[in-house]
Structure formats: C-alpha cells, structure tokens
Coordinates of C-alpha atoms in Angstrom, one line a residue:
Chain A
M1 CA -6.3 -18.2 54.0
A2 CA -8.0 -20.8 56.1
E3 CA -11.3 -19.0 55.7
E4 CA -10.9 -18.9 52.0
V5 CA -10.4 -22.6 51.8
S6 CA -13.4 -23.3 54.0
S7 CA -15.6 -21.0 52.0
Q8 CA -14.5 -22.9 48.9
M9 CA -15.2 -26.1 50.7
N10 CA -18.7 -24.9 51.6
S11 CA -19.5 -24.1 48.0
L12 CA -18.3 -27.5 47.0
S13 CA -20.2 -29.3 49.7
I14 CA -23.4 -27.8 48.6
S15 CA -23.2 -30.0 45.6
E16 CA -23.2 -33.0 47.9
T17 CA -27.0 -32.5 48.5
N18 CA -27.8 -33.4 44.9
P19 CA -28.8 -37.0 44.3
S20 CA -25.7 -38.0 42.4
S21 CA -23.5 -37.2 45.4
S22 CA -23.1 -40.8 46.3
A23 CA -20.6 -41.1 43.4
T24 CA -18.5 -38.2 44.4
I25 CA -14.7 -38.5 44.4
S26 CA -12.6 -37.1 47.2
L27 CA -9.3 -35.4 46.1
V28 CA -6.9 -34.9 48.9
S29 CA -4.4 -32.1 48.6
G30 CA -0.8 -32.3 49.8
D31 CA -1.7 -30.4 52.9
D32 CA -4.6 -32.9 53.7
I33 CA -7.6 -30.9 52.6
V34 CA -10.4 -32.9 51.1
F35 CA -12.2 -31.7 48.0
K36 CA -15.3 -33.6 46.9
V37 CA -15.9 -33.5 43.1
E38 CA -18.2 -35.0 40.6
P39 CA -16.8 -38.1 38.8
T40 CA -17.1 -36.3 35.5
I41 CA -14.5 -33.8 36.6
A42 CA -12.1 -36.6 37.3
K43 CA -12.3 -37.5 33.7
E44 CA -10.6 -34.2 32.8
M45 CA -7.7 -35.2 35.0
E46 CA -6.1 -38.2 33.3
T47 CA -3.9 -39.0 36.3
V48 CA -7.0 -39.2 38.6
Q49 CA -9.0 -41.2 36.1
S50 CA -6.4 -43.8 35.6
F51 CA -6.1 -44.2 39.4
I52 CA -9.9 -44.8 39.5
D53 CA -9.7 -47.2 36.6
E54 CA -6.9 -49.2 38.1
T55 CA -8.9 -49.8 41.2
D56 CA -12.1 -50.5 39.4
G57 CA -13.7 -47.5 41.0
K58 CA -13.6 -49.0 44.4
I59 CA -11.3 -46.3 45.8
T60 CA -12.8 -42.9 45.5
T61 CA -10.4 -41.0 47.8
I62 CA -7.4 -40.0 45.9
P63 CA -4.3 -38.4 47.5
L64 CA -2.6 -35.7 45.4
P65 CA 0.6 -35.1 47.5
N66 CA 2.1 -32.7 44.9
I67 CA -0.9 -30.4 44.8
S68 CA -1.7 -27.8 47.4
S69 CA -5.1 -26.8 48.7
H70 CA -4.4 -23.4 47.2
D71 CA -4.1 -24.7 43.7
L72 CA -6.7 -27.5 43.6
P73 CA -9.8 -25.3 43.6
Y74 CA -8.4 -23.5 40.5
V75 CA -7.8 -26.8 38.8
I76 CA -11.3 -27.9 39.7
E77 CA -12.9 -24.6 38.4
Y78 CA -11.1 -25.0 35.1
C79 CA -12.1 -28.6 34.7
E80 CA -15.8 -27.7 35.5
K81 CA -15.8 -25.0 32.8
S82 CA -14.1 -27.4 30.4
I83 CA -16.8 -30.1 30.9
A84 CA -19.5 -27.4 30.5
G85 CA -17.8 -26.4 27.2
K86 CA -17.5 -22.9 28.5
I87 CA -13.8 -22.2 28.1
T88 CA -13.7 -18.9 26.4
K89 CA -10.9 -16.4 25.9
E90 CA -12.7 -14.1 28.4
F91 CA -12.9 -16.8 31.0
E92 CA -9.2 -17.7 30.6
A93 CA -8.2 -14.1 30.8
E94 CA -10.2 -13.7 34.0
F95 CA -9.0 -17.0 35.4
V96 CA -5.3 -16.0 35.4
K97 CA -5.8 -12.3 36.1
K98 CA -5.8 -12.9 39.9
L99 CA -2.7 -15.2 39.8
N100 CA 0.9 -14.0 40.2
N101 CA 3.7 -15.6 38.2
E102 CA 4.6 -18.1 41.0
E103 CA 1.0 -19.2 41.3
V104 CA 0.7 -19.7 37.6
K105 CA 3.8 -21.9 37.7
E106 CA 2.4 -24.0 40.6
L107 CA -0.8 -24.4 38.7
F108 CA 1.2 -25.3 35.5
L109 CA 3.0 -28.0 37.4
A110 CA -0.2 -29.2 39.0
A111 CA -1.8 -29.4 35.5
N112 CA 1.2 -31.5 34.4
Y113 CA 1.0 -33.8 37.4
L114 CA -2.8 -34.3 36.8
N115 CA -2.2 -34.5 33.0
I116 CA -4.8 -32.0 32.0
K117 CA -3.7 -31.2 28.5
K118 CA -5.9 -28.2 27.8
L119 CA -4.9 -26.4 31.0
L120 CA -1.3 -27.3 30.5
D121 CA -1.3 -25.9 27.0
F122 CA -3.1 -22.7 28.1
L123 CA -0.8 -22.1 31.1
S124 CA 2.3 -22.6 29.0
Q125 CA 1.2 -19.8 26.8
V126 CA 0.4 -17.6 29.8
I127 CA 3.9 -18.2 31.2
A128 CA 5.5 -17.5 27.8
D129 CA 3.6 -14.2 27.6
R130 CA 4.6 -13.2 31.1
I131 CA 8.3 -14.0 30.9
A132 CA 8.8 -12.7 27.3
N133 CA 10.2 -9.4 28.6
K134 CA 11.9 -10.8 31.7
S135 CA 15.6 -10.9 32.4
V136 CA 17.9 -13.9 32.1
E137 CA 18.3 -13.9 35.9
Y138 CA 14.6 -13.8 36.5
V139 CA 14.1 -16.8 34.1
R140 CA 16.8 -18.8 35.8
R141 CA 15.2 -18.3 39.2
Y142 CA 11.7 -19.0 37.8
F143 CA 12.6 -22.3 36.1
G144 CA 15.0 -23.3 38.9
I145 CA 18.0 -23.5 36.5
E146 CA 21.7 -23.4 37.4
N147 CA 23.9 -21.2 35.3
D148 CA 26.5 -23.6 33.8
F149 CA 28.4 -21.0 31.8
T150 CA 31.8 -19.6 32.9
P151 CA 31.6 -15.8 33.3
E152 CA 33.7 -15.5 30.1
E153 CA 31.4 -17.7 28.1
E154 CA 28.3 -15.8 29.3
A155 CA 29.8 -12.4 28.6
K156 CA 30.7 -13.5 25.1
L157 CA 27.2 -14.8 24.4
R158 CA 25.6 -11.7 25.8
E159 CA 27.7 -9.6 23.5
E160 CA 26.7 -11.6 20.5
L161 CA 23.0 -11.4 21.6
A162 CA 23.2 -7.7 22.6
W163 CA 20.2 -7.0 20.3
T164 CA 18.0 -9.2 22.5
F165 CA 18.7 -7.2 25.7
T166 CA 16.6 -4.1 24.8
G167 CA 13.2 -3.6 26.3
V168 CA 13.8 -6.0 29.2
D169 CA 11.6 -5.3 32.3
P170 CA 13.5 -4.7 35.5
D171 CA 13.2 -7.6 37.9
D172 CA 10.6 -7.3 40.6
E173 CA 12.2 -8.9 43.7
D174 CA 9.0 -8.8 45.7
E175 CA 7.1 -11.0 43.3
N176 CA 6.7 -14.5 44.5
Chain B
M1 CA 0.1 -25.0 54.9
A2 CA 0.7 -24.8 51.2
K3 CA 4.4 -24.8 52.0
S4 CA 4.2 -28.5 52.9
V5 CA 4.6 -29.2 49.2
S6 CA 8.3 -29.6 48.8
E7 CA 10.2 -26.4 47.7
K8 CA 12.2 -28.4 45.2
V9 CA 9.2 -29.7 43.3
R10 CA 7.7 -26.2 43.3
N11 CA 10.7 -24.4 42.0
Y12 CA 12.0 -26.6 39.3
I13 CA 10.4 -26.9 35.9
P14 CA 11.6 -30.0 34.1
D15 CA 13.2 -29.6 30.6
D16 CA 10.3 -31.0 28.6
L17 CA 7.8 -28.7 30.3
A18 CA 10.2 -25.7 30.0
F19 CA 10.6 -26.4 26.2
S20 CA 6.8 -26.4 25.8
I21 CA 6.8 -22.8 27.3
L22 CA 9.9 -21.6 25.4
S23 CA 8.6 -22.8 22.0
K24 CA 5.8 -20.2 22.5
L25 CA 8.1 -17.3 23.0
P26 CA 8.8 -14.5 20.4
L27 CA 12.1 -15.0 18.7
K28 CA 13.9 -12.1 20.5
S29 CA 13.0 -13.4 24.0
L30 CA 13.9 -17.0 23.0
K31 CA 17.3 -15.8 21.7
R32 CA 17.9 -13.8 24.9
F33 CA 17.2 -16.8 27.1
G34 CA 20.0 -18.6 25.2
C35 CA 22.1 -17.0 28.0
V36 CA 20.2 -18.9 30.7
N37 CA 22.3 -22.1 30.4
K38 CA 24.1 -24.3 27.9
T39 CA 21.1 -26.4 27.0
W40 CA 19.0 -23.4 26.2
S41 CA 21.8 -21.8 24.2
V42 CA 21.6 -24.5 21.5
L43 CA 17.8 -24.8 21.3
F44 CA 17.8 -23.8 17.6
E45 CA 20.0 -26.9 16.9
N46 CA 17.6 -29.2 18.8
P47 CA 15.4 -30.9 16.2
N48 CA 12.6 -31.8 18.7
F49 CA 12.5 -28.2 20.0
M50 CA 12.4 -26.8 16.5
I51 CA 9.4 -29.0 15.6
M52 CA 7.5 -27.5 18.6
F53 CA 8.7 -24.0 17.8
R54 CA 7.8 -24.2 14.1
N55 CA 4.4 -25.7 14.9
N56 CA 3.6 -22.9 17.4
F57 CA 5.0 -20.2 15.1
T58 CA 2.6 -21.2 12.3
S59 CA -0.4 -22.3 14.3
I60 CA -0.8 -19.7 17.1
P61 CA -2.8 -17.0 15.2
H62 CA -1.3 -13.5 15.4
S63 CA -3.8 -10.8 16.2
Y64 CA -2.9 -9.1 13.0
Y65 CA -5.0 -11.6 11.1
N66 CA -8.2 -11.3 13.2
D67 CA -11.2 -10.9 10.8
T68 CA -8.9 -10.7 7.8
S69 CA -9.5 -12.3 4.4
I70 CA -7.2 -13.2 1.5
I71 CA -7.4 -11.3 -1.8
L72 CA -5.9 -12.6 -5.0
H73 CA -4.8 -9.9 -7.3
Q74 CA -4.0 -10.9 -10.9
I75 CA -2.8 -9.2 -14.0
V76 CA -3.8 -11.1 -17.1
C77 CA -2.3 -10.4 -20.5
N78 CA -3.0 -11.8 -23.9
H79 CA 0.0 -13.3 -25.6
N80 CA 1.2 -10.1 -27.3
R81 CA 0.3 -8.0 -24.3
T82 CA -2.1 -5.8 -26.3
Y83 CA -4.8 -6.5 -23.8
V84 CA -4.2 -6.4 -20.1
S85 CA -6.9 -7.0 -17.5
F86 CA -6.7 -6.6 -13.7
T87 CA -8.7 -8.8 -11.4
L88 CA -9.3 -8.8 -7.7
D89 CA -10.9 -11.8 -6.0
S90 CA -11.6 -12.5 -2.3
L91 CA -10.7 -16.1 -1.5
S92 CA -12.1 -18.1 1.4
G93 CA -12.8 -21.7 2.5
E94 CA -10.6 -24.6 3.3
R95 CA -9.1 -24.8 -0.2
F96 CA -9.9 -21.2 -1.1
E97 CA -12.7 -22.6 -3.2
N98 CA -15.0 -19.6 -2.4
K99 CA -14.0 -17.0 -4.9
V100 CA -15.8 -13.6 -4.9
K101 CA -14.9 -11.0 -7.6
L102 CA -14.5 -7.4 -6.4
D103 CA -15.2 -4.6 -8.8
F104 CA -12.6 -1.8 -9.0
P105 CA -13.9 1.8 -8.5
N106 CA -14.0 3.8 -11.7
P107 CA -12.8 7.3 -11.0
F108 CA -11.6 8.0 -14.5
Q109 CA -14.8 6.8 -16.3
Q110 CA -13.0 4.0 -18.2
E111 CA -14.8 1.3 -20.1
D112 CA -12.9 -1.4 -18.2
P113 CA -11.3 0.1 -15.1
G114 CA -8.3 -1.7 -13.7
F115 CA -5.5 -1.0 -11.3
C116 CA -2.5 -2.6 -9.6
V117 CA -3.1 -3.0 -5.9
L118 CA -0.3 -2.2 -3.5
V119 CA 0.7 -5.6 -2.0
S120 CA 1.3 -4.3 1.6
G121 CA -2.4 -4.9 2.2
S122 CA -5.3 -2.9 3.5
I123 CA -4.7 -0.2 6.1
N124 CA -7.9 0.3 8.2
G125 CA -9.8 -1.3 5.3
I126 CA -8.3 1.0 2.7
L127 CA -6.4 -0.3 -0.3
C128 CA -3.9 1.7 -2.4
L129 CA -4.4 1.4 -6.1
Y130 CA -2.2 2.7 -8.9
D131 CA -2.1 2.6 -12.7
S132 CA 0.6 2.8 -15.4
D133 CA 0.0 6.6 -15.7
D134 CA 1.0 7.1 -12.0
A135 CA -2.5 7.8 -10.9
I136 CA -3.1 6.8 -7.3
V137 CA -6.5 6.0 -5.8
L138 CA -7.3 5.1 -2.2
W139 CA -10.3 2.8 -2.0
N140 CA -12.4 1.2 0.7
P141 CA -14.1 -1.8 -1.0
A142 CA -16.5 -2.1 1.9
T143 CA -18.0 1.4 1.5
E144 CA -17.1 1.7 -2.2
E145 CA -15.6 5.1 -1.2
F146 CA -12.5 6.2 -3.2
K147 CA -10.3 9.2 -3.4
V148 CA -8.0 10.2 -6.3
I149 CA -4.6 11.3 -5.0
P150 CA -3.5 14.6 -6.7
P151 CA -0.3 14.4 -8.8
S152 CA 2.9 15.7 -7.3
P153 CA 4.3 18.9 -8.7
V154 CA 7.5 17.7 -10.3
E155 CA 8.7 21.2 -11.1
S156 CA 10.0 20.7 -14.6
L157 CA 10.3 17.6 -16.7
P158 CA 13.9 17.5 -17.8
P159 CA 14.5 17.3 -21.6
Y160 CA 15.2 13.8 -22.9
Q161 CA 14.2 12.3 -19.6
A162 CA 11.3 10.2 -18.6
I163 CA 10.0 10.2 -15.0
I164 CA 9.6 6.9 -13.3
K165 CA 7.6 6.9 -10.0
F166 CA 7.6 3.9 -7.7
I167 CA 5.3 3.6 -4.7
H168 CA 7.3 2.1 -1.8
G169 CA 4.6 2.2 0.9
F170 CA 1.2 3.2 2.0
G171 CA 0.4 3.3 5.7
Y172 CA -1.1 4.9 8.7
D173 CA 0.7 7.3 11.0
P174 CA -0.9 6.9 14.4
F175 CA 0.8 10.0 15.8
S176 CA -0.8 12.4 13.5
D177 CA -3.8 10.3 12.6
D178 CA -2.8 10.5 9.0
Y179 CA -2.5 8.2 6.0
K180 CA 0.8 8.6 4.0
I181 CA 2.2 7.3 0.8
I182 CA 6.0 7.2 0.1
R183 CA 7.2 7.1 -3.4
N184 CA 10.6 7.3 -5.3
V185 CA 10.8 9.6 -8.3
G186 CA 13.6 8.8 -10.8
F187 CA 14.6 9.9 -14.2
V188 CA 15.7 7.8 -17.2
P189 CA 17.0 9.1 -20.4
I190 CA 14.8 8.6 -23.4
T191 CA 16.9 7.2 -26.3
D192 CA 16.1 7.1 -29.9
D193 CA 16.0 3.4 -29.9
D194 CA 13.2 3.3 -27.4
D195 CA 9.9 2.2 -28.8
D196 CA 8.3 5.2 -27.3
D197 CA 6.2 7.9 -29.0
D198 CA 7.6 10.5 -26.6
A199 CA 11.2 9.8 -27.5
L200 CA 13.0 12.8 -28.9
P201 CA 16.0 12.6 -31.1
L202 CA 19.0 14.0 -29.4
P203 CA 20.1 17.3 -31.1
P204 CA 23.6 17.0 -32.7
D205 CA 25.1 19.6 -30.3
V206 CA 23.9 17.7 -27.2
Q207 CA 25.9 14.8 -25.8
W208 CA 24.4 12.0 -23.7
E209 CA 26.8 12.8 -21.0
D210 CA 25.2 16.2 -20.7
V211 CA 21.7 14.9 -20.1
C212 CA 22.5 11.8 -18.1
G213 CA 23.2 11.8 -14.4
D214 CA 22.1 15.4 -13.7
Y215 CA 18.8 14.4 -12.4
V216 CA 19.0 12.7 -9.0
P217 CA 16.1 10.7 -8.0
F218 CA 14.3 11.8 -4.9
W219 CA 11.7 10.7 -2.4
E220 CA 8.3 12.2 -1.8
V221 CA 5.6 11.7 0.8
Y222 CA 1.9 12.2 0.3
S223 CA -0.2 13.2 3.4
L224 CA -3.9 12.6 3.3
V225 CA -4.5 15.3 5.9
C226 CA -2.7 17.9 3.8
N227 CA -3.8 16.3 0.6
S228 CA -0.4 17.1 -1.0
W229 CA 3.0 15.7 -1.8
R230 CA 6.3 17.0 -0.4
K231 CA 9.9 16.0 -0.9
V232 CA 11.6 14.2 2.0
D233 CA 15.4 13.7 2.5
L234 CA 16.1 10.1 3.2
V235 CA 19.5 8.9 4.2
L236 CA 20.0 5.6 2.5
P237 CA 22.9 3.7 1.0
A238 CA 23.2 4.5 -2.6
C239 CA 22.1 1.1 -3.6
C240 CA 18.8 1.5 -1.9
W241 CA 17.8 4.3 -4.3
Q242 CA 17.2 1.7 -6.9
G243 CA 13.7 0.4 -7.1
G244 CA 14.7 -3.2 -6.9
N245 CA 11.7 -5.5 -6.9
C246 CA 9.5 -2.5 -6.7
N247 CA 5.9 -2.8 -5.8
N248 CA 6.3 -6.5 -4.9
D249 CA 8.1 -6.9 -1.7
L250 CA 6.3 -4.3 0.4
L251 CA 5.0 -4.5 4.0
Y252 CA 3.3 -2.3 6.4
L253 CA 3.4 -3.0 10.1
D254 CA 2.8 -0.8 13.2
G255 CA 3.3 2.6 11.6
M256 CA 6.2 1.6 9.4
C257 CA 6.6 0.7 5.8
H258 CA 9.2 -1.9 4.8
W259 CA 10.5 -2.8 1.4
L260 CA 13.2 -4.9 -0.1
S261 CA 16.0 -3.2 -1.9
N262 CA 18.2 -5.3 -4.1
Y263 CA 21.9 -4.7 -4.3
Y264 CA 24.2 -6.7 -6.4
G265 CA 27.5 -5.2 -5.3
D266 CA 30.6 -7.0 -4.1
D267 CA 28.9 -8.3 -1.0
N268 CA 25.9 -9.5 -2.9
E269 CA 23.8 -8.1 0.0
E270 CA 20.2 -7.1 0.0
Y271 CA 18.5 -4.7 2.4
V272 CA 15.1 -4.3 4.1
V273 CA 14.5 -0.6 4.1
S274 CA 12.2 0.6 6.9
F275 CA 10.4 3.9 6.8
D276 CA 8.9 5.3 9.9
L277 CA 5.7 7.2 8.9
T278 CA 5.7 9.4 12.0
N279 CA 9.3 10.7 12.0
E280 CA 9.7 10.2 8.3
V281 CA 13.1 8.7 8.7
C282 CA 14.4 5.4 7.5
F283 CA 17.0 2.8 8.3
T284 CA 18.1 -0.5 6.8
T285 CA 18.6 -4.1 7.8
I286 CA 20.9 -6.3 5.8
I287 CA 19.6 -9.7 4.8
P288 CA 22.5 -12.2 4.8
T289 CA 22.5 -14.3 1.7
L290 CA 23.5 -17.6 3.1
I291 CA 23.6 -19.8 0.1
P292 CA 25.1 -23.3 0.4
L293 CA 28.5 -23.5 -1.4
D294 CA 27.5 -26.5 -3.5
I295 CA 24.8 -24.5 -5.3
D296 CA 25.0 -24.3 -9.1
P297 CA 26.4 -20.7 -9.7
N298 CA 24.0 -20.3 -12.6
S299 CA 20.9 -20.9 -10.7
W300 CA 18.5 -18.1 -10.0
V301 CA 18.7 -16.7 -6.5
R302 CA 16.3 -14.2 -5.1
H303 CA 14.7 -12.9 -1.9
A304 CA 11.1 -12.2 -1.2
L305 CA 9.9 -10.2 1.7
V306 CA 6.6 -11.3 3.4
L307 CA 4.7 -11.0 6.6
L308 CA 4.6 -14.5 8.1
N309 CA 2.1 -14.8 11.0
G310 CA 2.9 -11.3 12.1
S311 CA 6.7 -11.5 11.7
I312 CA 8.8 -9.9 9.0
A313 CA 10.2 -12.9 7.0
S314 CA 12.6 -13.2 4.1
I315 CA 12.2 -16.1 1.7
L316 CA 15.5 -16.9 -0.1
S317 CA 14.9 -19.1 -3.1
Y318 CA 17.2 -20.8 -5.4
T319 CA 16.1 -23.5 -7.8
T320 CA 13.0 -24.8 -6.1
T321 CA 14.3 -24.7 -2.5
F322 CA 13.0 -21.9 -0.2
H323 CA 14.8 -20.8 3.0
I324 CA 12.6 -18.9 5.3
S325 CA 14.1 -16.6 8.0
I326 CA 12.4 -14.3 10.4
L327 CA 13.7 -11.0 11.6
G328 CA 14.2 -10.8 15.4
K329 CA 14.8 -7.0 15.5
L330 CA 14.8 -4.3 12.9
G331 CA 18.2 -3.0 12.0
V332 CA 20.1 -6.1 13.3
K333 CA 21.5 -8.3 10.6
E334 CA 22.4 -11.0 13.2
S335 CA 18.8 -11.3 14.3
W336 CA 17.6 -13.1 11.1
T337 CA 16.9 -16.7 12.1
K338 CA 16.3 -19.4 9.7
I339 CA 13.2 -21.3 10.7
F340 CA 12.0 -23.3 7.7
V341 CA 13.6 -24.9 4.6
V342 CA 10.9 -25.8 2.1
G343 CA 11.6 -28.0 -0.8
P344 CA 12.9 -28.9 -3.2
L345 CA 9.4 -28.4 -4.7
S346 CA 8.4 -29.5 -8.1
D347 CA 10.4 -27.8 -10.9
D348 CA 7.7 -25.6 -12.2
I349 CA 7.2 -23.7 -8.9
K350 CA 9.2 -20.5 -9.3
Y351 CA 8.6 -17.7 -6.8
C352 CA 6.6 -16.5 -3.8
I353 CA 3.6 -14.4 -4.5
G354 CA 2.7 -13.6 -0.9
A355 CA 1.8 -15.1 2.5
G356 CA -1.7 -15.7 3.8
K357 CA -2.8 -16.5 7.3
N358 CA -0.7 -18.6 9.7
G359 CA 1.7 -20.7 7.7
D360 CA 0.3 -20.3 4.2
I361 CA 2.7 -19.3 1.6
F362 CA 1.6 -18.8 -2.0
F363 CA 3.8 -19.6 -5.0
A364 CA 3.4 -19.0 -8.7
K365 CA 4.4 -21.5 -11.3
E366 CA 6.4 -20.6 -14.3
D367 CA 4.8 -19.4 -17.5
G368 CA 1.6 -18.3 -15.8
G369 CA 0.7 -21.7 -14.4
D370 CA -1.9 -21.9 -11.6
P371 CA -0.8 -20.5 -8.3
I372 CA -0.4 -23.0 -5.4
C373 CA -0.5 -22.7 -1.6
F374 CA 2.2 -24.3 0.6
D375 CA 1.0 -24.9 4.2
L376 CA 4.0 -24.7 6.5
C377 CA 2.0 -26.5 9.3
T378 CA 1.3 -29.5 7.3
Q379 CA 4.1 -29.2 4.7
M380 CA 1.5 -29.9 2.1
I381 CA 0.9 -28.2 -1.3
E382 CA -2.6 -27.3 -1.9
E383 CA -4.0 -26.5 -5.3
L384 CA -6.3 -23.5 -5.4
D385 CA -9.7 -24.6 -6.7
G386 CA -10.8 -22.6 -9.6
V387 CA -7.8 -20.2 -9.6
K388 CA -6.1 -19.9 -12.9
G389 CA -2.6 -18.7 -13.6
A390 CA -1.8 -15.2 -14.8
H391 CA 1.0 -13.0 -16.0
N392 CA 1.3 -11.7 -12.4
S393 CA -0.4 -12.9 -9.3
K394 CA -0.3 -11.4 -5.8
I395 CA -1.8 -12.4 -2.4
I396 CA -3.0 -9.5 -0.3
I397 CA -4.3 -9.5 3.3
Y398 CA -7.5 -7.5 3.6
K399 CA -9.4 -6.5 6.7
E400 CA -12.7 -4.9 6.2
S401 CA -13.4 -1.6 7.9
L402 CA -16.0 1.1 7.4
V403 CA -13.5 3.9 8.0
S404 CA -14.1 6.8 5.7
I405 CA -11.2 8.1 3.6
G406 CA -12.8 11.5 2.9
A407 CA -13.6 12.3 6.5
R408 CA -9.9 13.0 7.1
N409 CA -9.6 15.7 4.5
H410 CA -9.4 19.1 6.1

C-alpha cells in the first residue's frame, strides 16, 4: 500500500520539473499525504477552487481531511481526463473496473465533498448499476441505514412487494 | 492509514446523495428497496424524488435505442376511401425536420406497391409488412432484400364464413436462431347485408345458428427456418382471443412479443398478452384501469401499449389527459407504476401513435390533423415540421442492419 502511494507520488512529482510547477497546489489527504497538482485541476474541484479564491490564491496547501490518500489519486486522474476532454465510456468503464463497491462509495463521497459534479453523476450511476440486484439487507449496510420498521410492518411490505424479490443476488459478506 | 478517515463518514450516505443514486435504479429494484426503511418506502410520493426519477427515466438513453431511427408510417385515404396510399418516411433532426421517403419493395409487381408495417419495429433490421389480402412480406430496407411469406394452409374455408387473420407479433427467437410470426385466425359469418361480393345468400334450409360458432379461432406461428406455418395451442382467457386493437399496440422485446388485448367485461380490465417465441407459450398481465371517479362517464377511455425508453408502458387516456404507467415485472398486475400524467392537452389531440427515443411520445390529432410529439423531459409539445396528418399514422423504431433474410432459409 505504502509503495503504491509512493509510486503514484513519484509520477506526480515528475510534473514538478516542468516550468509551471511554481504554481502547483498541494492537496493534503486525511492521512497527511501531500499530492501536488496543477492549478487547472483544482478548477474541476469546486470545493478546492473556492478555498483558493477565498484566500486570493495565497494559500496553495489545502487540507482535505475527509479524503484518504487511497481515493485522492483516483479523483485527480478523473479530473485530469476531464480537463483534457478525454472522458469516454471506455475510460469510465476501465476507471471503475478495479474498484470494489466500498471503494466506489468512498470515491462517490469524496466527489461530493470536493463538489465534482461530473464524477458525482457518473459514480451515482455506477452505484445504481451495482446495487440494482442486491438485497435489502445489503443496501441498508451499504448506505448505513437503520431499519425503522417493526418486524410486522416489514413482513407485510415484503409480502406486497413479493414480485420485486426475484433475481436478487446472494450477499457477498467478504466484500468490503 | 486510510482508516483514519472516520468510519461514520465513510459508512453513511446522506439522504440527498442516496436519492440521486436511487433515482437511477430500475423500477423493480427501487420498489424492493422500499423495504429498507420508512423514508424509502414512500419515495413514489415524494415530489422532489419523482422529479429526479422522471428526469432520469426519460434522459438516460436505453441501449435498445443505440443507432436507431424513427420511421413515420402513414395510411392516407381520399375522402370516400376509393384511393389509399401507404407511406414510409425516416424522420431525423431536432424537430424531425429531415424527412426521407422509403420505397416499399414490390414483390407482387403492383403499379403502386403499399403495405402496412407491423408497429413493433425492426428486428435485426427486418420489418414485417402485410396487406389487406393477408400477404406478408419480410423486408430489410438497408439491403432491399425481401421475402414473401407463404400462405398458411387453412384446411377448408367454411361455408358462409370469412377468414380474418391478425398478426400479433414478429420477432426473433435467439434459442433457435429463427424469426417467427404469430397470428390469430378467426372466422366471421358473411351475411346478406354485407357489402361484399363474396357474400352468399343463406339457403332456406340453413339457419344462422348452424353456421355460427362452429369455427373456433386459432393461433398459428410461422417459422422462417421451416418456411411454414403451424397451429399452436395457446392458453389464454377467452377475452384475449379477440383481436382488440389489433396491429396497433404490439411490442417486441428480448425474445417476446407483447400485445394489448381489450376486454370490456364486468371488471373492465385489459390485458397485456406476452408470447415467448422460444417456448411458444404465453401469459397475461392485467392492466388496472385506475380512472378517477369524477370522470365524465361518457368520455372515451382507452389504453395504448408502447415501449418507453426500454420499458413496457401503458398509456391510459381519457379526454385529453394521459396517464403513463410502466410495468415492473411481466405477469404482475401490482407492478404497474404510474410515472407521468400528461395533460390536459389541447382538445384536438386524440390518441397515442407510438413512442420514439427517450421521452418522446407521438400523438395524432382528430380528423387526420398533423401528428405532434410530446417530449416528457421538457413537457413541451413539438410540431413535426413538414409532416401532414393522415387517416392513420404510426411511429416505428428502426435499427439498420445488413442481416440477410434469405440466408436463414434451409
């Protein structure tokens, strides 16, 4: 894990050698890893951009306590593609292929925190597609929702909605 | 290290974000998740959620429509119906302003060939055409290839009876890699009063009771691989034997043909009949007629069956208000869910003539007025540039393909 992060850091630090590096912005993840990015990328992240604007660009190190160093490189990758105008169906499919459902959720919450509308919209569709055949119990856990029905109420509702309970995937407890 | 981000933040998705996900789910999943908690169980009564759901339902393109185009099929009559012409135009552009006429094939060497087109759309690029003499032609407009379907061997034409054949579906059976047509064959007595050259006067010793009712209608299926028709036994409620709005409300989806069957019995219920082309069995789904009580009992109520962004949809219309419900699961009456109420529209808009891509629904005006398009996304009526009214107008989804019809003949 640590190696992965440092290799990503290396690839990012290469860009520091180019002349515009003086204007780079440092994004600090919740676990205190620093990611240097081009200012144009910050524009894709409304939360970051408004932070920069509020401080008249004097502060270029931005703490992002809600985002882990695991998620931040993905967010940066997506924003880079977006700036380059290279978000295609193929790229998006490849982008999420390697992520499990919990990782997609973390990234979705990160996109919400950073206010990246395009990524948020895309990931909400990914989550919808991935949970469409999941059980009610799985979805409660996934969304962190408490069941507020009495057992009788829930049983009655399940009976009324019996037609919706066909073709439901079995829960995979190992997935996280 | 990543665990330093608080577990609570990581595990909980706030309601507004959850709703943005839920509004992109298929109907069946969304209904099932009504069991998650109380808030989610009443999502369909939540106006804000429904705005998101409707918007996604009409704006997220279904793969069914990839590379498809819209065809307008019209039957134009002169005022005394002595001349009838059939037209087929491909419509494209923002306001369907690009209109390209398609020429029918001419298998019978007619001066002015014309056919009705089965409204369930193209199957692998092939359209099913039929005429008033029960001739059926399969046609691929892209390759101009066509195939005349042989007539079925109806053993003997009963005396004093006319045969009426109604095509109920044309589709592809992926299991046997075959194209099939399903048709109902019925008999009607020919009476002396009929304005029909074939009518025979009933001999004095024959009573109408003797010739009526003896000939039960039956179903037959044509297989392109066998190039022949054969009878099939379908178990259907008696009411579904009737043609109903035949040749209008027909759909093909994933190896199944669906059609609307009217029934005006005590329950005033109508059915969607679904025919599985692989197993050649069928089953029904009741469409509940949920008409508000304050409706004028004399107003005209009818259903239409369309494919709306990949979902089977029923459009219940009375006066000029249209209630659009989508079907969550075949065979389950309770799974119909009302999504849209359109209208009241202007008084001259009478009935649905088909659905296009995304949320486009086409309506015909009364007395052959020009057809219009209602966009469910924008709730706006769009006139169709350069499209005139006709005695009968239909919207058909067409997807070009170079698949050969003949190559499947053994």
